[in-house]
C-alpha cells in the first residue's frame, strides 16, 4: 500500500523511489525569490485593475564584487609603481661636468692711412685680398671628416655642423650684425654658458669675459649699415678628440664686410671691414644630442678700428676717408696666419683694397 504522498497506483516504474521529488535539488530560498526579475501579484492585487499577472522588478544594484575590487587595486598599484620607477629609476644620472666659461680677446686694428672707399662694393672686393673668397656660408667648409677613437663619423659631423651654424648666426646674419636680436646665437650654446652670455649683453665689459663682440660680430646701427649683404668668407674647421667624452672643434675664418654710414644714400662711398675670428668649441655627448656647443675661446682681430674706441658692446668701424692713430709698432694682417699679441694692432696696408 502506497504512502500518503504516493499515487494510488503506486510509484511509477522508473521514477525515483522513497517519495523523493525530482526537483528536490532546486531550493527556492528567500534570496532566490527576492532576486527574481518577475514577481507574481498577490490575489488582492490581481483583483484590482492590474491586467498582467506578474510585474517586473527593478534590477538590484550591487556593488563591485570582491574579485573586481582586487583587480582594480592591483591595476592601481602597478600604475603607481610604473610612475615611481620612471621618476626614481635605480640607475644614477650621468655626472654633469661644469662648463668652462668663455675666454675672449678682441684686438682692434688701426689703419695707417685714410680708409679706401668706393661707391661700388664689388670694386672694393675685387681689389682686396678677399677677391677669391666665397660668399656667406659657402665659405665655411668641412674638412674630410674621420671618426675618432671614441666618436663616430656622424658625431664628428654633428659637431662640425653646430660649429658652422654658430659661425653663420653670429657673424653672417644681417639682423645680428646690425644690433638686432641675438636669440639665434644664444640657442646654440650649452645651457651652462647662458648666464655669462646674458650678462655680457645686459652689462657689457671689456674684461675678457663679458664683451658681446667676443660672442658675435655686431656693429653700432646708429653709425654704420651694410652696403652689401654678400659677405665674403674664407677659413677652416678642424675637429679633434679632446678626451674620451669630449670633441673639440677649432675654427679660423676671415670675414669681410662692405659698410657705409647709416642713412647714407646710394652714392655714398662704402669701405671694407675685416674680422678674423679664431673660435674653440667643445662638445660632450649631451651637446651633440642637443645640437649645442660650448664656446670656450674667442680670439678676434678686427679693423679698421681706432685703438681708443671701446669695442666691448659694438664694433665701431672707421669708414671711407677716415683715419686713426696707429696702435702698434708694426702692421698686423688679419688675412695672414698667426696671432697678434698687442692690445691694439696696426692694420697692414696689404689688407686694404688697392684702388
Coordinates of C-alpha atoms in Angstrom, one line a residue:
X1 CA 0.0 0.0 0.0
X2 CA 1.4 3.4 -1.0
X3 CA 2.3 6.2 1.3
X4 CA 0.3 9.3 1.8
X5 CA 2.2 11.1 -0.9
X6 CA 2.2 8.3 -3.5
X7 CA -0.2 7.9 -6.3
X8 CA -3.0 5.4 -5.8
X9 CA -1.3 3.1 -8.4
X10 CA 1.9 3.4 -6.5
X11 CA 5.2 4.8 -7.7
X12 CA 5.6 4.6 -11.5
X13 CA 8.2 2.3 -12.7
X14 CA 11.5 4.1 -13.2
X15 CA 10.6 7.0 -11.0
X16 CA 12.7 7.8 -8.0
X17 CA 11.6 5.8 -5.1
X18 CA 11.2 6.7 -1.4
X19 CA 8.9 9.7 -2.3
X20 CA 11.9 11.8 -3.5
X21 CA 11.0 14.8 -5.6
X22 CA 12.9 15.1 -8.8
X23 CA 13.2 18.9 -8.2
X24 CA 14.3 18.5 -4.6
X25 CA 17.8 19.8 -5.6
X26 CA 16.3 23.2 -6.6
X27 CA 16.0 25.3 -3.5
X28 CA 13.7 28.4 -3.7
X29 CA 15.0 30.2 -0.7
X30 CA 14.2 33.8 0.2
X31 CA 17.3 35.2 -1.6
X32 CA 16.4 33.4 -4.8
X33 CA 12.8 34.8 -4.7
X34 CA 13.9 38.3 -4.0
X35 CA 16.4 38.2 -6.8
X36 CA 13.8 37.2 -9.4
X37 CA 13.2 39.7 -12.1
X38 CA 9.5 38.8 -12.4
X39 CA 7.1 38.8 -9.4
X40 CA 3.6 37.4 -9.3
X41 CA 0.9 39.8 -8.0
X42 CA -0.9 38.7 -4.9
X43 CA -4.6 37.7 -5.1
X44 CA -5.7 41.0 -3.7
X45 CA -3.5 42.9 -6.2
X46 CA -4.9 40.8 -9.1
X47 CA -8.5 41.8 -8.1
X48 CA -7.6 45.3 -9.0
X49 CA -7.1 46.9 -12.4
X50 CA -3.9 45.0 -13.0
X51 CA -4.1 43.2 -16.3
X52 CA -0.9 41.2 -16.1
X53 CA -0.4 38.5 -13.6
X54 CA 3.1 39.4 -12.9
X55 CA 5.2 42.6 -12.6
X56 CA 8.9 43.2 -13.5
X57 CA 11.1 44.2 -10.6
X58 CA 13.9 46.7 -11.0
X59 CA 17.3 45.1 -11.1
X60 CA 19.3 45.0 -7.8
X61 CA 22.1 47.5 -7.6
X62 CA 25.1 45.5 -6.4
X63 CA 28.5 46.9 -5.7
X64 CA 31.8 45.6 -7.1
X65 CA 32.4 42.0 -6.4
X66 CA 35.5 41.2 -4.3
X67 CA 37.4 39.9 -7.3
X68 CA 36.7 43.1 -9.3
X69 CA 37.8 45.2 -6.4
X70 CA 41.0 43.3 -6.0
X71 CA 41.7 43.6 -9.8
X72 CA 41.2 47.4 -9.6
X73 CA 43.6 47.6 -6.6
X74 CA 46.2 45.6 -8.5
X75 CA 46.0 47.8 -11.5
X76 CA 46.3 51.0 -9.4
X77 CA 49.4 49.5 -7.6
X78 CA 51.0 48.6 -10.9
X79 CA 50.4 52.0 -12.4
X80 CA 51.7 53.8 -9.3
X81 CA 54.9 51.6 -9.3
X82 CA 55.5 52.4 -13.0
X83 CA 55.3 56.1 -12.3
X84 CA 57.6 55.8 -9.3
X85 CA 60.2 53.8 -11.2
X86 CA 60.0 56.4 -14.1
X87 CA 60.7 59.2 -11.7
X88 CA 63.2 57.5 -9.5
X89 CA 65.0 54.8 -11.5
X90 CA 67.7 52.8 -9.9
X91 CA 70.4 53.9 -12.3
X92 CA 72.4 57.1 -11.2
X93 CA 72.2 60.1 -13.6
X94 CA 75.4 60.7 -15.5
X95 CA 77.6 63.3 -13.9
X96 CA 77.5 66.7 -15.5
X97 CA 80.8 68.4 -15.6
X98 CA 81.0 72.2 -15.2
X99 CA 81.4 74.0 -18.5
X100 CA 84.4 76.3 -18.8
X101 CA 83.5 80.0 -19.2
X102 CA 84.3 81.7 -22.5
X103 CA 87.7 83.5 -22.6
X104 CA 87.7 86.3 -25.2
X105 CA 90.2 88.6 -26.7
X106 CA 89.2 91.4 -29.2
X107 CA 92.1 93.3 -30.8
X108 CA 91.3 96.4 -32.9
X109 CA 93.5 97.1 -35.9
X110 CA 94.1 100.7 -36.7
X111 CA 94.7 101.9 -40.3
X112 CA 97.9 103.6 -41.2
X113 CA 96.2 106.0 -43.7
X114 CA 92.8 107.0 -44.8
X115 CA 90.4 104.1 -45.3
X116 CA 89.9 103.4 -49.0
X117 CA 86.3 103.8 -50.3
X118 CA 84.2 103.3 -53.4
X119 CA 80.6 103.7 -54.4
X120 CA 80.7 100.1 -55.7
X121 CA 81.3 97.5 -53.0
X122 CA 82.1 94.9 -55.7
X123 CA 85.1 97.0 -56.8
X124 CA 86.4 97.1 -53.3
X125 CA 86.2 93.3 -53.0
X126 CA 87.8 92.8 -56.4
X127 CA 90.8 94.9 -55.4
X128 CA 91.2 93.3 -52.0
X129 CA 92.7 90.0 -50.7
X130 CA 89.0 88.8 -50.4
X131 CA 88.6 88.8 -54.2
X132 CA 88.6 84.9 -54.2
X133 CA 86.6 84.4 -51.1
X134 CA 83.3 82.7 -51.2
X135 CA 80.0 84.4 -50.3
X136 CA 78.4 83.8 -47.0
X137 CA 78.0 80.3 -45.5
X138 CA 79.6 78.8 -48.7
X139 CA 82.9 80.0 -47.4
X140 CA 82.6 77.8 -44.3
X141 CA 83.6 74.3 -45.5
X142 CA 84.1 71.0 -43.7
X143 CA 87.3 69.0 -43.7
X144 CA 87.3 65.4 -44.7
X145 CA 85.6 64.0 -41.6
X146 CA 87.1 60.9 -39.8
X147 CA 85.8 59.1 -36.8
X148 CA 87.9 59.3 -33.7
X149 CA 88.7 56.7 -31.1
X150 CA 85.5 57.4 -29.2
X151 CA 83.3 59.3 -31.6
X152 CA 81.6 58.1 -34.8
X153 CA 81.7 59.9 -38.2
X154 CA 78.1 61.1 -37.6
X155 CA 79.0 62.6 -34.2
X156 CA 82.0 64.4 -35.7
X157 CA 79.8 65.8 -38.5
X158 CA 77.2 66.9 -35.9
X159 CA 79.9 68.8 -34.0
X160 CA 81.2 70.5 -37.2
X161 CA 77.6 71.3 -38.3
X162 CA 76.8 73.0 -34.9
X163 CA 80.0 75.0 -35.1
X164 CA 79.2 76.1 -38.6
X165 CA 75.7 77.1 -37.5
X166 CA 77.2 79.2 -34.8
X167 CA 79.5 81.0 -37.2
X168 CA 76.7 81.7 -39.6
X169 CA 74.3 83.0 -36.9
X170 CA 76.9 85.0 -35.1
X171 CA 78.8 86.6 -38.0
X172 CA 76.6 86.4 -41.2
X173 CA 73.1 87.1 -40.1
X174 CA 72.2 90.7 -41.1
X175 CA 69.9 91.1 -38.1
X176 CA 72.6 90.1 -35.6
X177 CA 75.2 92.2 -37.4
X178 CA 73.1 95.4 -37.1
X179 CA 72.5 95.1 -33.4
X180 CA 69.2 93.1 -33.5
X181 CA 68.0 90.0 -31.6
X182 CA 70.7 87.5 -30.5
X183 CA 68.4 84.6 -29.7
X184 CA 69.5 82.7 -32.8
X185 CA 73.1 82.6 -31.4
X186 CA 72.0 82.0 -27.8
X187 CA 70.1 78.8 -28.5
X188 CA 73.2 77.2 -29.9
X189 CA 75.1 77.5 -26.6
X190 CA 75.4 74.9 -23.8
X191 CA 72.8 75.9 -21.1
X192 CA 75.6 76.3 -18.5
X193 CA 77.0 79.3 -20.6
X194 CA 73.8 81.2 -20.9
X195 CA 74.3 83.2 -17.7
X196 CA 77.6 84.5 -18.9
X197 CA 76.1 85.2 -22.4
X198 CA 73.2 87.1 -20.9
X199 CA 75.4 89.1 -18.6
X200 CA 77.6 90.1 -21.5
X201 CA 74.7 91.8 -23.1
X202 CA 73.0 93.3 -20.0
X203 CA 76.3 94.6 -18.5
X204 CA 78.9 94.5 -21.3
X205 CA 82.5 95.0 -20.1
X206 CA 86.0 94.7 -21.8
X207 CA 87.2 92.3 -19.1
X208 CA 87.9 89.2 -21.3
X209 CA 84.6 87.6 -20.1
X210 CA 81.7 89.8 -20.9
X211 CA 82.2 91.6 -24.2
X212 CA 79.3 91.0 -26.7
X213 CA 81.9 91.3 -29.5
X214 CA 83.6 88.2 -28.1
X215 CA 80.4 86.1 -28.7
X216 CA 79.4 87.6 -32.1
X217 CA 80.0 90.3 -34.7
X218 CA 77.8 93.3 -34.5
X219 CA 78.1 97.0 -35.5
X220 CA 76.6 100.1 -34.0
X221 CA 73.4 100.5 -36.0
X222 CA 73.4 104.3 -35.4
X223 CA 76.7 104.7 -37.1
X224 CA 77.1 102.1 -39.9
X225 CA 75.0 99.8 -42.1
X226 CA 75.7 97.0 -44.5
X227 CA 76.4 98.3 -48.0
X228 CA 76.3 94.8 -49.4
X229 CA 74.8 91.7 -47.8
X230 CA 77.2 89.4 -49.8
X231 CA 79.7 89.0 -47.0
X232 CA 83.0 87.4 -48.1
X233 CA 84.3 84.4 -46.1
X234 CA 87.2 82.1 -46.0
X235 CA 88.7 79.8 -43.4
X236 CA 88.9 76.3 -41.9
X237 CA 87.2 74.0 -39.5
X238 CA 89.1 71.2 -37.7
X239 CA 87.7 68.5 -35.3
X240 CA 89.8 66.6 -32.8
X241 CA 89.1 64.4 -29.7
X242 CA 90.0 66.3 -26.5
X243 CA 89.3 63.2 -24.4
X244 CA 87.0 60.1 -24.5
X245 CA 84.0 62.2 -23.7
X246 CA 84.7 65.5 -25.5
X247 CA 85.1 66.6 -29.1
X248 CA 86.9 69.9 -29.8
X249 CA 86.3 72.0 -33.0
X250 CA 88.6 74.9 -33.9
X251 CA 87.5 77.5 -36.5
X252 CA 89.7 80.1 -38.1
X253 CA 87.8 82.4 -40.5
X254 CA 88.2 85.8 -42.1
X255 CA 85.0 87.7 -42.9
X256 CA 85.0 90.8 -44.9
X257 CA 82.0 93.3 -44.8
X258 CA 81.2 96.2 -47.0
X259 CA 79.9 99.1 -44.8
X260 CA 78.7 102.7 -45.2
X261 CA 77.3 105.3 -42.9
X262 CA 73.8 104.8 -41.5
X263 CA 71.2 106.6 -43.6
X264 CA 73.7 107.3 -46.5
X265 CA 72.3 107.3 -50.0
X266 CA 73.3 105.0 -52.8
X267 CA 76.1 107.4 -53.9
X268 CA 77.9 107.3 -50.6
X269 CA 81.2 105.6 -50.6
X270 CA 81.5 102.1 -49.0
X271 CA 84.5 100.7 -47.3
X272 CA 85.6 97.2 -46.3
X273 CA 85.8 96.0 -42.7
X274 CA 87.7 92.8 -41.9
X275 CA 87.2 90.5 -39.0
X276 CA 89.3 87.4 -38.3
X277 CA 87.8 85.1 -35.7
X278 CA 89.5 82.1 -34.1
X279 CA 87.0 80.1 -32.0
X280 CA 87.3 77.0 -30.0
X281 CA 84.2 74.8 -29.4
X282 CA 83.8 71.8 -27.1
X283 CA 81.1 69.2 -27.3
X284 CA 80.2 66.5 -24.8
X285 CA 77.7 63.8 -25.7
X286 CA 74.7 65.8 -24.4
X287 CA 75.8 68.8 -26.5
X288 CA 76.0 66.6 -29.6
X289 CA 72.5 65.2 -28.9
X290 CA 71.0 68.7 -28.4
X291 CA 72.9 70.4 -31.2
X292 CA 74.6 72.8 -28.8
X293 CA 78.2 73.9 -28.2
X294 CA 80.5 75.1 -25.5
X295 CA 82.3 78.2 -26.8
X296 CA 85.5 78.2 -24.6
X297 CA 87.8 80.6 -26.5
X298 CA 87.3 83.5 -28.9
X299 CA 90.2 85.4 -30.4
X300 CA 89.2 88.3 -32.7
X301 CA 91.2 90.8 -34.8
X302 CA 89.1 93.5 -36.5
X303 CA 89.8 96.6 -38.5
X304 CA 89.9 99.3 -39.5
X305 CA 89.2 100.4 -35.9
X306 CA 90.5 103.2 -33.7
X307 CA 92.6 101.8 -30.8
X308 CA 90.9 104.1 -28.3
X309 CA 87.5 103.0 -29.3
X310 CA 85.6 100.8 -26.9
X311 CA 84.7 97.7 -28.8
X312 CA 83.1 95.7 -25.9
X313 CA 79.4 96.3 -26.9
X314 CA 79.6 97.1 -30.6
X315 CA 82.3 97.4 -33.2
X316 CA 82.8 100.9 -34.4
X317 CA 84.5 100.7 -37.8
X318 CA 86.3 103.6 -39.4
X319 CA 84.6 104.3 -42.7
X320 CA 85.8 105.5 -46.1
X321 CA 88.1 108.5 -45.8
X322 CA 88.5 108.3 -42.0
X323 CA 91.9 107.9 -40.3
X324 CA 93.2 106.8 -36.9
X325 CA 96.4 106.9 -35.0
X326 CA 98.3 103.6 -35.4
X327 CA 98.1 101.4 -32.4
X328 CA 101.2 99.3 -32.7
X329 CA 104.8 99.3 -34.0
X330 CA 104.1 97.1 -36.9
X331 CA 101.3 96.2 -39.3
X332 CA 99.0 93.3 -38.5
X333 CA 97.5 91.4 -41.4
X334 CA 94.2 89.6 -40.5
X335 CA 94.5 87.6 -43.7
X336 CA 97.8 86.0 -42.6
X337 CA 98.2 83.1 -40.2
X338 CA 99.5 83.7 -36.7
X339 CA 98.0 85.8 -33.9
X340 CA 98.5 89.4 -32.8
X341 CA 99.8 89.8 -29.3
X342 CA 99.2 93.6 -28.7
X343 CA 96.1 95.1 -27.2
X344 CA 95.8 97.1 -30.4
X345 CA 97.5 96.5 -33.7
X346 CA 98.1 98.4 -36.9
X347 CA 96.1 97.2 -39.9
X348 CA 98.6 96.2 -42.6
X349 CA 98.3 98.1 -45.9
X350 CA 98.2 94.8 -47.7
X351 CA 94.9 94.1 -46.1
X352 CA 93.3 97.2 -47.7
X353 CA 91.8 97.4 -51.2
X354 CA 94.3 98.6 -53.8
X355 CA 92.2 101.2 -55.8

